[in-house]
Amino acid sequence: MSELFSSINIGSLHLKNRLVVSPMCQYSAKDGFANNWHLVHLGQFATGGAAAIIQEATAIVPEGRISYGDLGIWDDQHIEKLREITTFIKENDAVPGIQLAHAGRKASSNKPWLGRGQFAPTDPLGWQTVAPSALTFHSGDYVPQELKIDEIEDLIEQFGRAAKRAIQAGYQIIELHAAHGYLIHQFLSPLSNIRTDKFGGSFENRIRFLLEIIRRVKLEITTQSLWVRISATDWAPDGWDLDQSIALSRFLTEEGVEIIDVSSGGAVSHQKIDLGPAYQLPFARAIKEKTGSKTATVGLIKTAAQASDIIAQEQADLIMIARSFLDDPHLPLHFAKELSVDVPWPKQYERAK
Ligand SMILES: Cc1cc2nc3c(=O)[nH]c(=O)nc-3n(C[C@H](O)[C@H](O)[C@H](O)COP(=O)(O)O)c2cc1C
């Protein structure tokens, strides 16, 4: 029996194996509403044997979308279709999760297949972006508006309301997107946060936005599991780094965050990333070792053997996979075959086993 297919309890959550679908924007929503694309896209991973599926970055307010095609959860009307998605996932023995997000200065952008460029605030497809400080990501981007204290407090409240809707829609994992240079990460990193009030400057001040969001979201949580995705490093001098991630993870775990989902990068355009197989694993391993927090690792994990070794050697608790799931939505069933583990297939598909 490969440890990759051993179950794990995370708080009151039971995952049947260690393979989790990493959140992936589909840029296919209208006004934030999910549709049949999202149902089939996310549903296929449940029939494919994933233990949990984290839905793409889902915006807590309209201006928090990366693009006009992002999913949103700022309105009660978004709940109905999302509930259809979570129902299907649960009916097929997987756990539905949602990533709550705000893109900050990286919002108001085009869909990747249309060129990604940022829209002017006056463009019908764009809007005025906001950020901790009036600094752009790319030199040619539109300058974001520096958030005022009352606006920051309102966003904390909106994260809470979004979590409430997510729970009403049936998600069992609430993941906060604090990575990849989006709004929460913009507060964490000294390269994007040059505020001089209680939300900027010292480490304690830069992590305040995230901690206050967690405290607000926790007011809504009953049995759901709270996860946070972080970028362990900015891959840039004087930026956010592993030491700060370790210190933050201690706070997160104390606050009741059950999984630290360890990614990296995205804060600044001059980052220099060392890419390679499982290149972000050393960060997850260090956070797990130094803090005792449960972690998920993600990034260029492509083979059954690689994933299995990571779990067997207790380098991380969960494996998150993105692109290989797009390539093969039934990846866990095929990994199990490769590792000679007998896992159940959907009855409808048993003749192909
Ligand atoms: C199409 C696509 C969309 C993505 N959208 C998100 C997202 O919404 N939230 C997020 O945290 N990461 C997002 N990512 C990053 C992935 O979750 C993952 O961290 C990254 O692709 C590395 O994993 P991989 O090598 O298994 O693809 C996206 C990646 C892809 C390919």
Coordinates of C-alpha atoms and ligand atoms in Angstrom, one line a residue:
M1 CA 0.0 0.0 0.0
S2 CA 1.5 3.3 -1.0
E3 CA 1.2 6.0 1.6
L4 CA 0.0 8.3 -1.2
F5 CA -3.3 6.4 -1.0
S6 CA -3.5 6.3 2.8
S7 CA -6.3 8.4 4.2
I8 CA -5.8 11.4 6.5
N9 CA -7.9 13.2 9.0
I10 CA -7.5 16.9 9.1
G11 CA -9.6 18.2 11.9
S12 CA -13.1 16.9 11.2
L13 CA -12.2 16.4 7.5
H14 CA -11.5 12.9 6.2
L15 CA -9.5 12.7 2.9
K16 CA -9.4 9.3 1.3
N17 CA -5.9 9.8 -0.2
R18 CA -3.3 12.6 -0.4
L19 CA -4.0 13.9 -3.9
V20 CA -5.7 17.2 -4.1
V21 CA -6.6 19.2 -7.2
S22 CA -4.8 22.6 -7.0
P23 CA -7.0 25.6 -7.7
M24 CA -7.0 26.6 -11.4
C25 CA -8.7 29.7 -12.8
Q26 CA -10.9 28.9 -15.8
Y27 CA -11.7 32.5 -16.9
S28 CA -15.1 31.2 -18.0
A29 CA -17.6 32.8 -15.6
K30 CA -19.9 35.7 -16.4
D31 CA -20.5 38.3 -13.6
G32 CA -18.9 35.8 -11.3
F33 CA -21.5 33.1 -11.9
A34 CA -20.4 29.5 -12.3
N35 CA -21.9 27.5 -15.2
N36 CA -21.8 24.0 -16.7
W37 CA -18.1 24.4 -17.6
H38 CA -17.2 24.7 -13.9
L39 CA -19.5 21.8 -13.0
V40 CA -18.0 19.4 -15.6
H41 CA -14.4 20.7 -15.1
L42 CA -14.5 20.3 -11.3
G43 CA -16.8 17.2 -11.3
Q44 CA -14.4 15.2 -13.6
F45 CA -11.7 15.3 -10.9
A46 CA -14.2 13.7 -8.4
T47 CA -14.9 10.8 -10.7
G48 CA -11.1 10.6 -11.3
G49 CA -10.4 9.8 -7.7
A50 CA -9.0 13.0 -6.2
A51 CA -9.5 13.2 -2.4
A52 CA -10.3 16.9 -2.5
I53 CA -10.8 19.6 -5.2
I54 CA -10.0 23.2 -4.5
Q55 CA -12.0 25.4 -6.8
E56 CA -10.2 28.3 -8.6
A57 CA -9.5 31.7 -7.0
T58 CA -13.1 32.9 -6.4
A59 CA -13.4 36.6 -5.9
I60 CA -14.9 38.0 -2.7
V61 CA -15.8 41.3 -4.4
P62 CA -16.1 42.1 -8.1
E63 CA -12.9 44.3 -8.1
G64 CA -11.1 41.3 -6.6
R65 CA -11.3 39.3 -9.9
I66 CA -8.1 38.8 -11.9
S67 CA -10.2 39.0 -15.0
Y68 CA -13.9 39.6 -15.9
G69 CA -14.1 35.8 -16.4
D70 CA -13.3 34.8 -12.8
L71 CA -15.7 33.1 -10.5
G72 CA -17.1 35.2 -7.7
I73 CA -18.9 34.8 -4.4
W74 CA -19.9 38.3 -3.5
D75 CA -23.6 37.8 -4.0
D76 CA -26.1 35.3 -2.6
Q77 CA -27.2 34.6 -6.1
H78 CA -23.8 32.9 -6.8
I79 CA -24.6 30.2 -4.3
E80 CA -27.1 28.1 -6.3
K81 CA -24.8 26.9 -9.1
L82 CA -21.9 26.5 -6.7
R83 CA -24.1 24.2 -4.6
E84 CA -24.7 22.0 -7.7
I85 CA -20.9 21.6 -8.1
T86 CA -20.3 20.7 -4.4
T87 CA -23.2 18.3 -4.5
F88 CA -21.8 16.4 -7.4
I89 CA -18.3 16.3 -5.9
K90 CA -19.6 14.9 -2.6
E91 CA -21.9 12.4 -4.4
N92 CA -18.7 11.1 -6.1
D93 CA -16.7 10.7 -2.8
A94 CA -14.5 13.7 -2.9
V95 CA -14.3 16.8 -0.7
P96 CA -15.1 20.2 -2.3
G97 CA -13.0 23.2 -1.4
I98 CA -13.0 26.8 -2.6
Q99 CA -10.2 29.3 -2.8
L100 CA -11.3 32.8 -1.6
A101 CA -9.4 35.5 -3.3
H102 CA -8.8 39.1 -4.1
A103 CA -6.3 40.0 -6.9
G104 CA -5.5 43.5 -5.6
R105 CA -3.2 45.3 -8.1
K106 CA -3.2 42.3 -10.4
A107 CA -6.9 42.6 -11.0
S108 CA -8.7 44.0 -14.1
S109 CA -6.6 41.9 -16.5
N110 CA -7.5 40.1 -19.7
K111 CA -7.9 36.3 -20.0
P112 CA -4.6 34.6 -20.6
W113 CA -5.6 33.3 -24.0
L114 CA -6.4 36.9 -25.0
G115 CA -3.1 38.3 -23.8
R116 CA -3.4 38.9 -20.1
G117 CA -2.8 42.7 -20.4
Q118 CA -4.3 45.0 -17.8
F119 CA -7.4 47.0 -18.7
A120 CA -7.6 50.7 -18.0
P121 CA -10.0 51.6 -15.2
T122 CA -12.3 53.2 -17.7
D123 CA -12.4 50.2 -20.0
P124 CA -15.8 48.4 -20.0
L125 CA -14.0 45.1 -19.2
G126 CA -11.7 46.7 -16.5
W127 CA -11.9 48.6 -13.2
Q128 CA -9.8 50.6 -10.8
T129 CA -7.5 48.3 -8.9
V130 CA -6.6 48.6 -5.2
A131 CA -3.6 47.5 -3.2
P132 CA -1.8 48.2 0.1
S133 CA 0.4 50.8 -1.7
A134 CA 0.2 52.6 -5.0
L135 CA 2.8 50.5 -6.7
T136 CA 2.3 48.6 -9.9
F137 CA 3.3 45.0 -10.6
H138 CA 4.6 45.6 -14.2
S139 CA 6.0 49.0 -15.0
G140 CA 3.3 49.6 -17.6
D141 CA 0.3 48.6 -15.4
Y142 CA -2.3 51.1 -14.1
V143 CA -1.4 52.4 -10.7
P144 CA -3.6 50.8 -8.0
Q145 CA -5.4 53.0 -5.4
E146 CA -3.9 52.7 -1.9
L147 CA -6.5 51.2 0.4
K148 CA -7.8 53.4 3.2
I149 CA -8.1 51.8 6.7
D150 CA -11.9 51.6 6.5
E151 CA -11.7 50.0 3.0
I152 CA -9.3 47.4 4.4
E153 CA -11.7 46.7 7.2
D154 CA -14.5 46.3 4.7
L155 CA -12.5 43.8 2.7
I156 CA -11.9 41.7 5.9
E157 CA -15.7 41.7 6.4
Q158 CA -16.2 40.7 2.7
F159 CA -13.9 37.7 3.2
G160 CA -16.1 36.7 6.1
R161 CA -19.3 37.1 4.1
A162 CA -17.8 35.2 1.2
A163 CA -16.9 32.3 3.6
K164 CA -20.5 32.3 4.9
R165 CA -21.8 31.9 1.3
A166 CA -19.2 29.2 0.6
I167 CA -20.4 27.2 3.5
Q168 CA -24.0 27.7 2.4
A169 CA -22.9 26.4 -1.0
G170 CA -21.5 23.2 0.6
Y171 CA -17.7 23.6 0.5
Q172 CA -15.9 21.7 3.2
I173 CA -12.5 23.4 2.7
I174 CA -12.1 27.2 2.7
E175 CA -8.7 28.1 1.4
L176 CA -7.5 31.7 1.6
H177 CA -5.4 32.8 -1.3
A178 CA -2.4 34.6 0.3
A179 CA 0.0 33.7 -2.5
H180 CA 1.1 34.6 -6.0
G181 CA 1.2 38.3 -5.6
Y182 CA -2.5 38.8 -5.1
L183 CA -3.9 41.1 -2.5
I184 CA -3.1 39.3 0.8
H185 CA 0.4 38.5 -0.5
Q186 CA 0.7 42.2 -1.5
F187 CA 0.2 43.0 2.2
L188 CA 2.7 40.4 3.3
S189 CA 5.6 41.4 1.0
P190 CA 7.7 44.4 1.9
L191 CA 8.2 44.8 -1.9
S192 CA 4.5 45.7 -2.5
N193 CA 3.6 47.0 1.0
I194 CA 5.2 50.3 2.0
R195 CA 2.5 51.5 4.3
T196 CA 3.4 53.2 7.5
D197 CA 0.2 52.5 9.4
K198 CA -0.7 49.3 11.4
F199 CA -1.0 47.3 8.1
G200 CA 2.6 48.0 6.9
G201 CA 6.2 48.2 8.0
S202 CA 7.0 45.5 10.6
F203 CA 6.4 41.8 10.0
E204 CA 3.6 41.9 12.6
N205 CA 1.9 44.7 10.7
R206 CA 2.3 43.1 7.3
I207 CA 0.6 39.9 8.4
R208 CA -2.2 41.7 10.2
F209 CA -4.5 41.8 7.2
L210 CA -4.3 38.0 6.8
L211 CA -4.7 37.3 10.5
E212 CA -7.8 39.6 10.7
I213 CA -9.3 37.8 7.7
I214 CA -8.7 34.5 9.4
R215 CA -10.4 35.6 12.6
R216 CA -13.4 37.0 10.6
V217 CA -13.7 33.8 8.5
K218 CA -13.5 31.6 11.6
L219 CA -16.6 33.3 12.9
E220 CA -18.5 31.5 10.1
I221 CA -16.8 28.2 10.2
T222 CA -18.4 25.2 11.9
T223 CA -17.1 21.9 10.7
Q224 CA -15.2 23.2 7.6
S225 CA -11.4 23.1 7.4
L226 CA -9.5 26.4 6.9
W227 CA -6.4 26.3 4.7
V228 CA -4.1 29.1 3.5
R229 CA -2.0 29.1 0.4
I230 CA 1.2 31.2 0.8
S231 CA 4.1 32.0 -1.4
A232 CA 7.0 30.8 0.7
T233 CA 9.4 33.3 -1.0
D234 CA 9.2 36.2 -3.5
W235 CA 12.4 34.9 -5.2
A236 CA 13.7 38.5 -5.0
P237 CA 16.1 40.4 -2.8
D238 CA 14.6 42.1 0.3
G239 CA 11.2 40.4 -0.3
W240 CA 9.1 37.9 1.6
D241 CA 11.1 34.8 2.3
L242 CA 11.2 31.4 3.9
D243 CA 12.0 32.7 7.4
Q244 CA 9.0 34.9 7.4
S245 CA 6.9 32.1 6.0
I246 CA 8.0 29.9 8.9
A247 CA 7.2 32.6 11.4
L248 CA 3.8 33.2 9.7
S249 CA 3.0 29.5 9.6
R250 CA 3.3 29.4 13.4
F251 CA 0.7 32.2 13.8
L252 CA -1.5 30.5 11.2
T253 CA -1.5 27.2 13.0
E254 CA -2.2 28.9 16.3
E255 CA -5.2 30.6 14.7
G256 CA -6.6 27.2 13.6
V257 CA -5.4 27.0 10.0
E258 CA -5.2 23.3 9.3
I259 CA -3.1 23.2 6.1
I260 CA -0.4 25.5 4.9
D261 CA -0.5 25.1 1.2
V262 CA 3.1 26.1 0.1
S263 CA 3.6 27.7 -3.2
S264 CA 6.0 30.5 -4.2
G265 CA 6.5 33.6 -6.2
G266 CA 4.2 36.1 -8.0
A267 CA 5.0 39.2 -5.9
V268 CA 7.2 41.1 -8.3
S269 CA 8.0 40.9 -12.0
H270 CA 11.8 40.8 -11.4
Q271 CA 11.6 37.4 -9.5
K272 CA 14.2 34.8 -10.4
I273 CA 12.7 31.3 -9.8
D274 CA 14.7 28.1 -9.7
L275 CA 12.4 25.8 -11.6
G276 CA 12.7 22.0 -11.4
P277 CA 10.9 18.9 -10.3
A278 CA 9.0 19.5 -7.0
Y279 CA 10.9 22.8 -6.8
Q280 CA 8.7 24.1 -4.0
L281 CA 8.9 21.0 -1.8
P282 CA 11.9 22.2 0.2
F283 CA 9.7 25.1 1.5
A284 CA 6.9 22.9 2.5
R285 CA 9.4 20.5 4.1
A286 CA 11.0 23.3 6.1
I287 CA 7.7 24.7 7.3
K288 CA 6.5 21.3 8.4
E289 CA 9.8 20.5 10.2
K290 CA 10.2 23.8 11.9
T291 CA 6.6 24.4 12.9
G292 CA 4.9 21.1 13.0
S293 CA 2.1 22.5 10.8
K294 CA 0.5 20.2 8.3
T295 CA 1.4 21.2 4.8
A296 CA 0.5 20.7 1.1
T297 CA 3.2 20.9 -1.5
V298 CA 2.6 21.9 -5.1
G299 CA 4.5 22.5 -8.3
L300 CA 6.0 20.2 -10.9
I301 CA 5.0 17.0 -9.2
K302 CA 4.2 14.8 -12.2
T303 CA 4.8 11.1 -11.4
A304 CA 3.3 8.6 -9.0
A305 CA 6.7 7.7 -7.7
Q306 CA 7.6 11.3 -6.9
A307 CA 4.3 12.0 -5.2
S308 CA 4.4 8.7 -3.3
D309 CA 8.0 9.3 -2.0
I310 CA 7.1 12.8 -0.7
I311 CA 4.3 11.3 1.4
A312 CA 6.3 8.2 2.5
Q313 CA 9.2 10.4 3.6
E314 CA 6.7 12.7 5.4
Q315 CA 8.1 15.7 3.6
A316 CA 4.5 17.1 3.2
D317 CA 1.0 15.8 4.2
L318 CA -0.8 16.5 0.9
I319 CA 0.2 16.7 -2.8
M320 CA -1.5 19.4 -4.8
I321 CA -1.4 19.0 -8.6
A322 CA -2.6 21.4 -11.2
R323 CA -1.6 21.0 -14.8
S324 CA -1.2 17.2 -14.8
F325 CA -4.9 17.0 -13.7
L326 CA -5.9 19.1 -16.7
D327 CA -4.0 16.6 -18.9
D328 CA -5.5 13.6 -17.1
P329 CA -8.5 14.2 -14.9
H330 CA -8.3 10.6 -13.7
L331 CA -4.7 10.9 -12.6
P332 CA -5.3 9.3 -9.1
L333 CA -6.8 6.2 -10.7
H334 CA -3.8 5.9 -13.0
F335 CA -1.3 6.7 -10.2
A336 CA -2.9 3.9 -8.1
K337 CA -2.5 1.5 -11.0
E338 CA 1.2 2.4 -11.4
L339 CA 1.8 1.9 -7.7
S340 CA -0.3 -1.4 -7.7
V341 CA -2.8 0.0 -5.2
D342 CA -6.4 -1.1 -5.7
V343 CA -8.7 1.9 -5.4
P344 CA -12.4 1.8 -6.3
W345 CA -13.3 3.2 -9.7
P346 CA -16.7 4.7 -10.5
K347 CA -19.0 1.7 -11.1
Q348 CA -19.9 3.2 -14.5
Y349 CA -16.2 3.0 -15.5
E350 CA -15.2 -0.4 -14.0
R351 CA -15.0 -2.1 -17.3
A352 CA -12.0 0.1 -18.2
K353 CA -10.1 -0.7 -15.0
Ligands
LIG1 C1 -4.7 27.2 -15.7 C2 -4.1 27.5 -14.3 C3 -4.8 28.3 -13.4 C4 -4.4 28.5 -12.1 N1 -5.1 29.2 -11.2 C5 -4.8 29.3 -9.9 C6 -5.6 29.8 -9.0 O1 -6.8 30.1 -9.2 N2 -5.2 29.9 -7.7 C7 -3.9 29.4 -7.3 O2 -3.5 29.5 -6.2 N3 -3.1 28.9 -8.2 C8 -3.5 28.8 -9.5 N4 -2.7 28.2 -10.4 C9 -1.4 27.6 -10.0 C10 -1.6 26.1 -9.7 O3 -2.6 25.9 -8.7 C11 -0.3 25.4 -9.2 O4 0.1 26.0 -8.0 C12 0.8 25.5 -10.3 O5 0.2 25.3 -11.6 C13 1.9 24.5 -10.1 O6 1.4 23.2 -10.0 P1 1.6 22.2 -11.3 O7 3.1 22.1 -11.6 O8 1.1 20.9 -10.8 O9 0.8 22.8 -12.4 C14 -3.1 28.0 -11.7 C15 -2.4 27.2 -12.6 C16 -2.9 26.9 -13.9 C17 -2.1 26.0 -14.8

